[in-house]
mmCIF file of C-alpha atoms in Angstrom:
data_model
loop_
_atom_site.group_PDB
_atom_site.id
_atom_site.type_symbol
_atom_site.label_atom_id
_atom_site.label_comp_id
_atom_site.label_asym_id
_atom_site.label_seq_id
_atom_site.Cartn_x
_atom_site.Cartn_y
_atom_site.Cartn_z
ATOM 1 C CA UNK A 30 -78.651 150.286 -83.175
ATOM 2 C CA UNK A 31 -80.607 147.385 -84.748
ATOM 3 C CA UNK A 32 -79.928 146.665 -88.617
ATOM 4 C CA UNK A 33 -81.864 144.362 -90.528
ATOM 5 C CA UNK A 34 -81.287 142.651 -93.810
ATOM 6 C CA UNK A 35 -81.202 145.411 -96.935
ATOM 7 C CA UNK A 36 -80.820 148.642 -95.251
ATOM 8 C CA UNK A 37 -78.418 150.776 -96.833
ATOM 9 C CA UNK A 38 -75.708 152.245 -94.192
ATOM 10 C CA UNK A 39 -72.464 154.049 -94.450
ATOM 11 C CA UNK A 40 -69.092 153.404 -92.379
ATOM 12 C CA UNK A 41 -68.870 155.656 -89.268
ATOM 13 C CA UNK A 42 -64.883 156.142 -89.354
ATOM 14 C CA UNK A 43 -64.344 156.554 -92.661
ATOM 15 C CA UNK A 44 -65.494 157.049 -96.381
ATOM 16 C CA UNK A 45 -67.454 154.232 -98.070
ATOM 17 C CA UNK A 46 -71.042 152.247 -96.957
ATOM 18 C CA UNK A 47 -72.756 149.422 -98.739
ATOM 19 C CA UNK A 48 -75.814 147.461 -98.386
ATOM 20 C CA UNK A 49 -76.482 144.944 -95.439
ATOM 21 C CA UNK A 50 -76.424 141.102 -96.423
ATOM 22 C CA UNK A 51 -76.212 139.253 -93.433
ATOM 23 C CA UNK A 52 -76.605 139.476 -89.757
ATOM 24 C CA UNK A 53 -74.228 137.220 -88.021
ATOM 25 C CA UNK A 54 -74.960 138.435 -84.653
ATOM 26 C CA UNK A 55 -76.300 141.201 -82.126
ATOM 27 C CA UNK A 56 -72.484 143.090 -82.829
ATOM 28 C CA UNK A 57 -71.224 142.157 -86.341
ATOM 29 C CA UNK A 58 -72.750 142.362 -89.725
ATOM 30 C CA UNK A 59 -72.015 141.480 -93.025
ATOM 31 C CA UNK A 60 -72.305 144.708 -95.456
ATOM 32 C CA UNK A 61 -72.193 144.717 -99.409
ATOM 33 C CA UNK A 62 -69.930 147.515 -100.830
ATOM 34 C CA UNK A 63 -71.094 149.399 -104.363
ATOM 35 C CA UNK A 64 -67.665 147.159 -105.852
ATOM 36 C CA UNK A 65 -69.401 143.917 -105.040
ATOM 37 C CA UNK A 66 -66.802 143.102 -101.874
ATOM 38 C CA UNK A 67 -68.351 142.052 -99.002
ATOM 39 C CA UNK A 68 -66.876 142.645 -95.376
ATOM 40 C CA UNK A 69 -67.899 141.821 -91.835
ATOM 41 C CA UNK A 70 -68.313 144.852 -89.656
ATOM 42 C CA UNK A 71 -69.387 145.869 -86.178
ATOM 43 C CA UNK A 72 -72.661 147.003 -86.066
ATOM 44 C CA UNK A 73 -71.307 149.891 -84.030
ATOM 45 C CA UNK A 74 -69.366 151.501 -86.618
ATOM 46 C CA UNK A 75 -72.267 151.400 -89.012
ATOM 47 C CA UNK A 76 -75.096 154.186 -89.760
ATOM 48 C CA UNK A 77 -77.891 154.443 -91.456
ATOM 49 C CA UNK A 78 -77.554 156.290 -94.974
ATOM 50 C CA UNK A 79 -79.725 159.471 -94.463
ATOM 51 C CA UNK A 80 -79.923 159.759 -98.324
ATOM 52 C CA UNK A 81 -82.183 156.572 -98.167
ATOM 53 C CA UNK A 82 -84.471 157.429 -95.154
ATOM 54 C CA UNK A 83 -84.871 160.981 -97.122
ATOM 55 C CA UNK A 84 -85.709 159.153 -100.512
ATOM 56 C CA UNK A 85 -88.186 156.819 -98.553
ATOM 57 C CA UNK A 86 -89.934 159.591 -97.051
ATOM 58 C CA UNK A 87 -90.340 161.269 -100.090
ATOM 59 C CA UNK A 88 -91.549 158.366 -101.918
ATOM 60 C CA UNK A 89 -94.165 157.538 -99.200
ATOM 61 C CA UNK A 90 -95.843 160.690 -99.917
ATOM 62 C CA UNK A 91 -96.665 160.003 -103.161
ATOM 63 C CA UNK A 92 -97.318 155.830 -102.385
ATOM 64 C CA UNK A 93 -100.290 153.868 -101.594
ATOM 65 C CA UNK A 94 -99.632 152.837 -97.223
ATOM 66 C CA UNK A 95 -101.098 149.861 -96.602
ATOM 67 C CA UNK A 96 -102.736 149.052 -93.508
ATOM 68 C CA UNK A 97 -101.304 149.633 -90.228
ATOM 69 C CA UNK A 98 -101.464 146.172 -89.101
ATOM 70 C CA UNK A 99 -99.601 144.886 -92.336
ATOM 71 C CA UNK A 100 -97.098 146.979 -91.597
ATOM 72 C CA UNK A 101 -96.635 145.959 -87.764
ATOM 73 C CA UNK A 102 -96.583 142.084 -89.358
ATOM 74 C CA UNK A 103 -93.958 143.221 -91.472
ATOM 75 C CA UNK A 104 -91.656 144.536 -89.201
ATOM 76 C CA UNK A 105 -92.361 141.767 -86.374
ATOM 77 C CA UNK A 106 -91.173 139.378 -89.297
ATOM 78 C CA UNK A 107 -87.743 141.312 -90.385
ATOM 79 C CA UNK A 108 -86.646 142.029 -86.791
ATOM 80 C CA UNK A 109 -87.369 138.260 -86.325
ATOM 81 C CA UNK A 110 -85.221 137.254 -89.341
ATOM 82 C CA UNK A 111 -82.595 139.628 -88.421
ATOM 83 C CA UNK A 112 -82.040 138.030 -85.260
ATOM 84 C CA UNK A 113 -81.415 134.346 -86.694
ATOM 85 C CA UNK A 114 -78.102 133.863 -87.859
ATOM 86 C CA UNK A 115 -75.134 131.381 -89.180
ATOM 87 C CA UNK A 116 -73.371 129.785 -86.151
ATOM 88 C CA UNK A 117 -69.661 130.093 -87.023
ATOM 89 C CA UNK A 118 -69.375 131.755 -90.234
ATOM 90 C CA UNK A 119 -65.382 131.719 -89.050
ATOM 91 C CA UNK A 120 -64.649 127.792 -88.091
ATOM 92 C CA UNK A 121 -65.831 124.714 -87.611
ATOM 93 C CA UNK A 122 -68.389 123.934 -85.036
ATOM 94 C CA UNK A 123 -66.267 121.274 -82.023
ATOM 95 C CA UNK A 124 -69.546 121.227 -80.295
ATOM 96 C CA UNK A 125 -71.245 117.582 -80.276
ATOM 97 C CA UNK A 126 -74.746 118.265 -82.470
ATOM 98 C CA UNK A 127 -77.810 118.985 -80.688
ATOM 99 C CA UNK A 128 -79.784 122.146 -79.637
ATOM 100 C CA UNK A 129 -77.995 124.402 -77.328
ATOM 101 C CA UNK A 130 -79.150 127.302 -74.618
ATOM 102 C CA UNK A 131 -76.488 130.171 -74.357
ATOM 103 C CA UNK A 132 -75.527 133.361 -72.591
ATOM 104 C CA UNK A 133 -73.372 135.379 -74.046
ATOM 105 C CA UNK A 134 -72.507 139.278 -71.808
ATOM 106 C CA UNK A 135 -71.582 141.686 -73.552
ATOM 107 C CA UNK A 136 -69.009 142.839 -71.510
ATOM 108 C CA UNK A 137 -66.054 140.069 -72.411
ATOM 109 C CA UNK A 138 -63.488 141.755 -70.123
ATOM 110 C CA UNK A 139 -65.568 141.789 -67.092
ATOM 111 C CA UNK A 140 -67.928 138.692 -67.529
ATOM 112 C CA UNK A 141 -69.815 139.036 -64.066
ATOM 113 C CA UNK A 142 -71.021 143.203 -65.406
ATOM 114 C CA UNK A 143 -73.406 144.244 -68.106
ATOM 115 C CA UNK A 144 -75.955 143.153 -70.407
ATOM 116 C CA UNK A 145 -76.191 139.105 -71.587
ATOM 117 C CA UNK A 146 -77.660 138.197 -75.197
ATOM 118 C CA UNK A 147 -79.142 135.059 -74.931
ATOM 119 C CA UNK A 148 -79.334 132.521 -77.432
ATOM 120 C CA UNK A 149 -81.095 129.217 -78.724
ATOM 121 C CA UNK A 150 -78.538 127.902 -80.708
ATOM 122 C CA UNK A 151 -79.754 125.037 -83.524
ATOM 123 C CA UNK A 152 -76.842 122.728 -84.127
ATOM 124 C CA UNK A 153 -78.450 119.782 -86.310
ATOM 125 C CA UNK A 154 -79.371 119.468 -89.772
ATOM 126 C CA UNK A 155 -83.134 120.161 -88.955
ATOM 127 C CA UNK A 156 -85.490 123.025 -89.113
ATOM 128 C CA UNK A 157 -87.135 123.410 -85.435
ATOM 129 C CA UNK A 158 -90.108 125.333 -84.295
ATOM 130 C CA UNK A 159 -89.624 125.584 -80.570
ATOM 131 C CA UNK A 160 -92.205 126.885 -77.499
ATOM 132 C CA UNK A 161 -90.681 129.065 -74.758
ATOM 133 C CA UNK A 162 -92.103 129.495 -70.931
ATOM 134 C CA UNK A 163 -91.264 130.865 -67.665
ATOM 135 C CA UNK A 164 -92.533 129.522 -64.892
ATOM 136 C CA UNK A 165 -93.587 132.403 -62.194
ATOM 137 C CA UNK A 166 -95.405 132.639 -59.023
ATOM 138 C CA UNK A 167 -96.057 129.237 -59.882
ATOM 139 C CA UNK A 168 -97.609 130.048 -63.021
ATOM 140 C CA UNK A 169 -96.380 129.791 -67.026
ATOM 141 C CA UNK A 170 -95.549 132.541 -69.077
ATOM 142 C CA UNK A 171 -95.777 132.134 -72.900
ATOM 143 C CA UNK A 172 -92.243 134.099 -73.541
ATOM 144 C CA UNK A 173 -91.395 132.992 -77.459
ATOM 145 C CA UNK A 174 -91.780 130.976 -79.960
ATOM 146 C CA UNK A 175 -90.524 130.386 -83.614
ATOM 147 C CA UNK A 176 -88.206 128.710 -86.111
ATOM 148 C CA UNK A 177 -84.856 128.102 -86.680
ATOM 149 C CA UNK A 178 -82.783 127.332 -89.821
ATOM 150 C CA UNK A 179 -80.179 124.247 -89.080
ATOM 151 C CA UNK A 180 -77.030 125.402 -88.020
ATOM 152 C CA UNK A 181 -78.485 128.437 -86.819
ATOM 153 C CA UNK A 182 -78.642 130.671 -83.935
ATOM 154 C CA UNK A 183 -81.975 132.785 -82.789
ATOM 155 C CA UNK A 184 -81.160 136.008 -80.391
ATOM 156 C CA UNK A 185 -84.203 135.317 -78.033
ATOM 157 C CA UNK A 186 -83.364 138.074 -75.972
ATOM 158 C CA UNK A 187 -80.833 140.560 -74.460
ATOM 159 C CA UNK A 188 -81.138 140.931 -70.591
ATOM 160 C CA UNK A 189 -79.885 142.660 -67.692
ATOM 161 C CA UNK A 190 -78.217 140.923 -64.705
ATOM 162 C CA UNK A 191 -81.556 141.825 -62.628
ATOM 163 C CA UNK A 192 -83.703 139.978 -65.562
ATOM 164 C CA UNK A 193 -81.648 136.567 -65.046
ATOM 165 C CA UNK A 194 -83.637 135.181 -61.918
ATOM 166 C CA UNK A 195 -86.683 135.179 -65.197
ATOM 167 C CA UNK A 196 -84.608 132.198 -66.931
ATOM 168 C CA UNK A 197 -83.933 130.304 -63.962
ATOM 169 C CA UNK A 198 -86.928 127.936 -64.252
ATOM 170 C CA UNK A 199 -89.020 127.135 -67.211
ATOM 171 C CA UNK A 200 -89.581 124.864 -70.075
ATOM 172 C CA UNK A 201 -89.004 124.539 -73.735
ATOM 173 C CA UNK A 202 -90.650 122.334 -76.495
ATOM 174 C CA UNK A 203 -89.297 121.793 -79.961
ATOM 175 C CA UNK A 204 -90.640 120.124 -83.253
ATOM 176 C CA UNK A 205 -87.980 118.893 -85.653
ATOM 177 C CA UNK A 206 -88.316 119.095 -89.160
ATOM 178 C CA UNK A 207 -87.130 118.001 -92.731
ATOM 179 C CA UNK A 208 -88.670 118.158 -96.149
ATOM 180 C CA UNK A 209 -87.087 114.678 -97.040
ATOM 181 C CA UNK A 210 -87.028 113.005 -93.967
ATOM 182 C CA UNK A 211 -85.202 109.994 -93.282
ATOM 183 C CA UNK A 212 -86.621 109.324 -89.789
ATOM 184 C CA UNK A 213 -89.556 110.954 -87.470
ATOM 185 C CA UNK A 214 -88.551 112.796 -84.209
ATOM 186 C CA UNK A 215 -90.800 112.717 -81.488
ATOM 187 C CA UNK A 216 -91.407 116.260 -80.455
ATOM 188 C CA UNK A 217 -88.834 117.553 -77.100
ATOM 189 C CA UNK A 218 -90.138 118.740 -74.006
ATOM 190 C CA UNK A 219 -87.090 119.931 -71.803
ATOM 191 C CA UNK A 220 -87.433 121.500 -68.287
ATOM 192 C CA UNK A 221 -85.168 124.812 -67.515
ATOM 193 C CA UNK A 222 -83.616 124.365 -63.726
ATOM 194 C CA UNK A 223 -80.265 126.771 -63.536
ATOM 195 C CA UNK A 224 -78.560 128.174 -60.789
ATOM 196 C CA UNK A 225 -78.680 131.711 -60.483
ATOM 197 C CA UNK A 226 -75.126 131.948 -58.926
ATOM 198 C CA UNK A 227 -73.748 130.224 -62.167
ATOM 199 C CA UNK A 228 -73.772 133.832 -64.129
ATOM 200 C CA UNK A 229 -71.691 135.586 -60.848
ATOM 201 C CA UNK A 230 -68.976 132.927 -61.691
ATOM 202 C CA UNK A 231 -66.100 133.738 -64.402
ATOM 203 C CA UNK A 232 -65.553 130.087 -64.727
ATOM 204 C CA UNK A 233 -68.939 129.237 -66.152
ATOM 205 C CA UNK A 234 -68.415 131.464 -69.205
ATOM 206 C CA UNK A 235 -65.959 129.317 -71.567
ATOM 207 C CA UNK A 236 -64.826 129.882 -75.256
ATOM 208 C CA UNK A 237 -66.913 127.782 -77.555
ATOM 209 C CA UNK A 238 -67.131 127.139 -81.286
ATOM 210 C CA UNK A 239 -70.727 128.195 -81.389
ATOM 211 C CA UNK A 240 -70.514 131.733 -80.794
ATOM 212 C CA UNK A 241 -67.643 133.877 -81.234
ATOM 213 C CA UNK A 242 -67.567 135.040 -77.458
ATOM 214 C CA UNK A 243 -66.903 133.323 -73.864
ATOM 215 C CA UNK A 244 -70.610 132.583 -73.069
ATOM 216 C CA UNK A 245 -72.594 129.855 -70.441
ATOM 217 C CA UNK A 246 -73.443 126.803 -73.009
ATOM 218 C CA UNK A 247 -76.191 124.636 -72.009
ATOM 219 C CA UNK A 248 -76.800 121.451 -73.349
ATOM 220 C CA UNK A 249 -80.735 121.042 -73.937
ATOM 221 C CA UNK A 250 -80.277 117.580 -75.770
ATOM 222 C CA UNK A 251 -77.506 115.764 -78.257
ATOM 223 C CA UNK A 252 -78.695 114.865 -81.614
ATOM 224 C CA UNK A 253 -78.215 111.500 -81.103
ATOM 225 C CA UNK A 254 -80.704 110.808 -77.873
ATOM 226 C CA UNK A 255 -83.499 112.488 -80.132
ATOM 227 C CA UNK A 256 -86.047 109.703 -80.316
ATOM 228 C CA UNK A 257 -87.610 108.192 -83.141
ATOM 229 C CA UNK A 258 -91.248 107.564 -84.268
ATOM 230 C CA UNK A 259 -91.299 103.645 -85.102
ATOM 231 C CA UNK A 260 -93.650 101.932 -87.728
ATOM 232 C CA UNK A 261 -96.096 101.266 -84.979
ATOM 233 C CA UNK A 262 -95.882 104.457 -83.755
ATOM 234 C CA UNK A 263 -96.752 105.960 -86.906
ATOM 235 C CA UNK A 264 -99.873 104.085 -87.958
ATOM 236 C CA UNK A 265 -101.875 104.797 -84.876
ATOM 237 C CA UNK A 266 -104.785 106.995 -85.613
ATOM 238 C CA UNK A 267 -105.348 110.478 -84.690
ATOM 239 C CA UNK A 268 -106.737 110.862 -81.018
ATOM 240 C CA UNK A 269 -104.732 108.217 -79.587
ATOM 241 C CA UNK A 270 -102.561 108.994 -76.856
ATOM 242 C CA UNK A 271 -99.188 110.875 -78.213
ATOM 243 C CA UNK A 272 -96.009 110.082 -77.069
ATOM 244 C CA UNK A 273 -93.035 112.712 -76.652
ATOM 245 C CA UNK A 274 -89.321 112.547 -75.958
ATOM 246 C CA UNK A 275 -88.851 114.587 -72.479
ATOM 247 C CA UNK A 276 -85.015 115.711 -72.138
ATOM 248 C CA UNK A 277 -83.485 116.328 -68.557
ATOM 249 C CA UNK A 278 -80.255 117.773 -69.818
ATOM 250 C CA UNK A 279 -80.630 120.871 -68.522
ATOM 251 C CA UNK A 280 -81.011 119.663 -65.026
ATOM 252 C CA UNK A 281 -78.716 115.925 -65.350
ATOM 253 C CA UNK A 282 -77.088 114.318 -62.858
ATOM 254 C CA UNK A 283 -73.606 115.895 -63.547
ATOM 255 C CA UNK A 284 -71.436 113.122 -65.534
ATOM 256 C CA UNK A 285 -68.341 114.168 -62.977
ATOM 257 C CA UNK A 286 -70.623 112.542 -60.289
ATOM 258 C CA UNK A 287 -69.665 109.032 -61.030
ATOM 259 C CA UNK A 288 -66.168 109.704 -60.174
ATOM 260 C CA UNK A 289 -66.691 111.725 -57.024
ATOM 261 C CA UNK A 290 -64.174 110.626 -54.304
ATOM 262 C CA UNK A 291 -64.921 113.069 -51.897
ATOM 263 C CA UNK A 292 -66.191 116.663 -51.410
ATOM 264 C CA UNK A 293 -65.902 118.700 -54.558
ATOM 265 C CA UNK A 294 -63.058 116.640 -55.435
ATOM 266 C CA UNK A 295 -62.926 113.637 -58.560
ATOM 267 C CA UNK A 296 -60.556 111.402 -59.563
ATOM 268 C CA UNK A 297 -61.532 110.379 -63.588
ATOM 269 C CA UNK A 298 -59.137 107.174 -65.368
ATOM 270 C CA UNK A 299 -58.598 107.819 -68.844
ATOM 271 C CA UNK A 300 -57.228 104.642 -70.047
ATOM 272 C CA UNK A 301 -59.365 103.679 -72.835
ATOM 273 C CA UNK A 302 -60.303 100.326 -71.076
ATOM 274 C CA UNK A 303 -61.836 102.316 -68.429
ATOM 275 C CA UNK A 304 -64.116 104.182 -70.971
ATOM 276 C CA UNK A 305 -65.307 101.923 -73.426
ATOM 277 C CA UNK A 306 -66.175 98.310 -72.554
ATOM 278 C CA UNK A 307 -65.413 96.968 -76.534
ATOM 279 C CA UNK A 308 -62.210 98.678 -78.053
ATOM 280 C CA UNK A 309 -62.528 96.548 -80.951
ATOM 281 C CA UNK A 310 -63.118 98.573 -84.441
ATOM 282 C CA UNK A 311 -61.614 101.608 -83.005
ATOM 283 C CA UNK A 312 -58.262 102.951 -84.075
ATOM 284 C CA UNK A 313 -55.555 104.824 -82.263
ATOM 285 C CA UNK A 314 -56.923 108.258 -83.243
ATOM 286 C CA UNK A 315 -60.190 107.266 -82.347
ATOM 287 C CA UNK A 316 -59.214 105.856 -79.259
ATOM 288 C CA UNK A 317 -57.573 109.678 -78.751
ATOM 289 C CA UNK A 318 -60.377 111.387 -79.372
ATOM 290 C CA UNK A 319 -62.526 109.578 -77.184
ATOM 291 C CA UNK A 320 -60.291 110.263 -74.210
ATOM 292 C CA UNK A 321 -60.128 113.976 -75.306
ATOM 293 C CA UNK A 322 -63.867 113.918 -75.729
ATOM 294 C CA UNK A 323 -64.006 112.678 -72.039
ATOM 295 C CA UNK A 324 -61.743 114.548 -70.645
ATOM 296 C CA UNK A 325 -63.460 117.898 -72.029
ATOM 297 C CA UNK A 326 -66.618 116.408 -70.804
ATOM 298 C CA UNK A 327 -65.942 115.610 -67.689
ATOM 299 C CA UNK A 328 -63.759 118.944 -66.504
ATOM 300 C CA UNK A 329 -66.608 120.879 -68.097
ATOM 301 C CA UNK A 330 -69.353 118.880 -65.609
ATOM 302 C CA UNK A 331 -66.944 119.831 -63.004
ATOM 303 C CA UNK A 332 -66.555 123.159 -62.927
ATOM 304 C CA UNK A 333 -70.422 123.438 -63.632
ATOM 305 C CA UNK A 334 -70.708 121.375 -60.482
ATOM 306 C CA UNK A 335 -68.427 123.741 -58.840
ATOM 307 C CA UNK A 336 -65.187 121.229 -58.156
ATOM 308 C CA UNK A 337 -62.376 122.337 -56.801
ATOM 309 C CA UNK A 338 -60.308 119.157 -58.077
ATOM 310 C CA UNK A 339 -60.310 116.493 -60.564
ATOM 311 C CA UNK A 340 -57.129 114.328 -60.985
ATOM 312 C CA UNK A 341 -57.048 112.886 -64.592
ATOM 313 C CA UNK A 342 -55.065 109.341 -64.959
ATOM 314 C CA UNK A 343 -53.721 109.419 -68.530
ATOM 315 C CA UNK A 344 -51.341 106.928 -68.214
ATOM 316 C CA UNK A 345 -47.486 106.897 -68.773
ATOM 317 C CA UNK A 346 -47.466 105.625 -72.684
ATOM 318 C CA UNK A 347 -45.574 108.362 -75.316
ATOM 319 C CA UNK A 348 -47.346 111.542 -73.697
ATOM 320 C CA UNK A 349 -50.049 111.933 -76.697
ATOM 321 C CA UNK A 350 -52.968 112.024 -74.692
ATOM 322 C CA UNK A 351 -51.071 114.433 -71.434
ATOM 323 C CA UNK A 352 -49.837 116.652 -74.534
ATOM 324 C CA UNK A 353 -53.354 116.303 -76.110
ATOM 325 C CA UNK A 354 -54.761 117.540 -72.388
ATOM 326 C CA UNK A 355 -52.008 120.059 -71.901
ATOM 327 C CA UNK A 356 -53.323 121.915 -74.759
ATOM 328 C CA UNK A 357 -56.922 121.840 -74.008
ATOM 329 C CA UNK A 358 -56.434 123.377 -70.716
ATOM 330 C CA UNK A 359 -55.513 126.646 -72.501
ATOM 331 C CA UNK A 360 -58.745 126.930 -73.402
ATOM 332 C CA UNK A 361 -59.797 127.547 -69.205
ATOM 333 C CA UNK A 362 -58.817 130.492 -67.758
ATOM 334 C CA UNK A 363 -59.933 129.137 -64.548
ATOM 335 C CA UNK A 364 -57.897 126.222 -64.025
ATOM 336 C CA UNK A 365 -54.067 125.504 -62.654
ATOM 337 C CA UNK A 366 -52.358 121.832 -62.773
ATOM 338 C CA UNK A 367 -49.589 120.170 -61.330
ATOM 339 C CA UNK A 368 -48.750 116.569 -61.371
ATOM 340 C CA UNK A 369 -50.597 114.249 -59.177
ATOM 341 C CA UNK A 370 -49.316 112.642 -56.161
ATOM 342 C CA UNK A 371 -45.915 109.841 -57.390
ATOM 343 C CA UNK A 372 -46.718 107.681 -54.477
ATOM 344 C CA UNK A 373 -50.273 107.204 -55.550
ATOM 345 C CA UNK A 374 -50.592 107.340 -59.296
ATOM 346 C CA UNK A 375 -47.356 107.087 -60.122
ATOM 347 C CA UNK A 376 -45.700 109.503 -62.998
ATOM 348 C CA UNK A 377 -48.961 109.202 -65.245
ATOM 349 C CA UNK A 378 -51.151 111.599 -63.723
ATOM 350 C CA UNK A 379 -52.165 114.989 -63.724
ATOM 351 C CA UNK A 380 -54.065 117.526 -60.725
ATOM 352 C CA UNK A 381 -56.172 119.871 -62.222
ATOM 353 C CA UNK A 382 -57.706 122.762 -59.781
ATOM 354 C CA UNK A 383 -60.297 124.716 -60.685
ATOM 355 C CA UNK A 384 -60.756 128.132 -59.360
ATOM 356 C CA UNK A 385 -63.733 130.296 -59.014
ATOM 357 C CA UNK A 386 -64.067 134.101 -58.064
ATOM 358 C CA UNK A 387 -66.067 135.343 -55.253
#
């Protein structure tokens, strides 16, 4: 069942209720209790105070009903807020900023069944109005549009595995703004291009920090390749030709492509020298971070590229950055290691296969 903000429920297992204060997604809410405490529960466990529907009815025999149309604006505007919400209300967010596409089943214990929420996820410090369509039969579809709060998620929709061939192509525009702007952002046009076989793969749903479930994250654009509106730019009158910043990161060359030895198969150095051409300025942890970075990266555009191997050089040194990698690996469910070959790489080298279900 579908809460929104203010409706007055009580607990389904046991004694109590409260008021609901925030929706943090389609399966956990926030609710107010009459002492003041307030506690995240699943929406499934919640129902709606009868008292309250009673009282309303009563009261609307006696009350003024506006228009029917108000009403229908009304409701279209509370289902719409009730679907926005915080994007980690429990942790910090390891995702790079930018604006992120995401599909989240239902169904964590058997990823490949059941329904899939899916998600425009806002990760930057702006406000965004954004433009949804599908293209079909060779035609667009106007599918959504709307805003989103920074550091916000919308719930655009939740589908069934038949409705996923729908997302597979499309586009998506977004505006960015701020009511004290430092810079202007050229407006985003990004074009939607995924695989279809991507959602019958276990591998491609990975814990994240931006949802609290294993879900497919893609990357629409990274904060930092927005584009901005120079002084130039800015002066020219209305009716000249407009200029926008058009984003292929839905459908980019895969970064794992540049160290491609072979078929499905990558061998990636991580020795700092081979990653950044000036080390100068950066410090040991940075340097660390920038290999994890990479690594993550890289193993990430792998599996999406559907890889069977990638052997990672991280050099023989104290074991920082293998420990460092060691531990990040926990986070795939889909991958094994082993060390790499001695007579080619030597000692400082690691085999990572990645596995995929049929």
């Amino acid at each position: 069942m579908k809460f929104k903000i203010g409706d007055k429920v009580n607990f389904l297992n046991e004694s109590g209720g409260g008021t609901i204060v925030k929706i943090i997604d389609s399966k956990i809410v926030h609710v107010e209790t009459a002492d003041g405490f307030e506690l995240p529960v699943l929406s499934s466990e919640l129902i709606i105070d009868q008292r309250t529907l009673e009282s309303e009815s009563t009261d609307n025999l006696f009350s003024f009903k506006p228009p029917v149309k108000q009403e229908v604006a009304k409701n279209q505007i509370e289902e719409e807020e009730s679907n926005i919400s915080e994007i980690n209300p429990w942790g910090n967010v390891r995702e790079e900023k930018g604006i992120y596409l995401a599909f989240e089943p239902h169904e964590q214990q058997w990823l490949l069944t059941g329904d899939i929420d899916v998600y425009l996820i806002n990760n930057t410090s702006h406000d965004i109005l954004y433009s949804l369509f599908f293209e079909v039969d060779e035609s667009l579809e106007g599918i959504d549009f709307s805003s989103v709060p920074p550091d916000s998620k919308i719930l655009l929709d939740t589908i069934s595995r038949d409705e996923l061939e729908n997302w597979s192509k499309g586009y998506i525009q977004i505006l960015f703004h701020n009511d004290l702007p430092d810079k202007i952002y050229y407006p985003l046009h990004s074009s939607i291009d995924l695989k279809v076989n991507r959602f019958f793969k276990e591998g491609s749903y990975r814990s994240n920090s931006l949802l609290q479930n294993k879900a497919l994250i893609i990357n629409i654009i990274n904060e930092s390749l927005l584009e901005t509106v120079s002084g130039s730019d800015s002066e020219k009158k209305f009716g000249s030709k407009a200029k926008a910043s058009v984003a292929e990161a839905v459908k980019e060359k895969p970064l794992i492509e540049k160290h491609r030895t072979g078929m499905g198969v990558a061998i990636v150095d991580l020795h700092i020298a081979e990653l950044v051409d000036n080390i100068s300025g950066m410090s040991s942890s940075d340097m660390l971070l920038y290999q994890k970075d990479y690594f993550k990266k890289t193993l990430d555009s792998a599996i999406t590229a559907e890889y069977t191997k990638v052997t990672y050089i991280h050099g023989v040194g104290n074991g920082v950055l293998k420990n460092e990698i060691m531990k990040e690996l926990e986070n795939y469910d889909n991958t094994k290691n082993q060390m790499a070959s001695i007579s080619k790489f030597g000692v400082g080298a690691l085999d990572i296969k990645i596995e995929y279900s049929e």
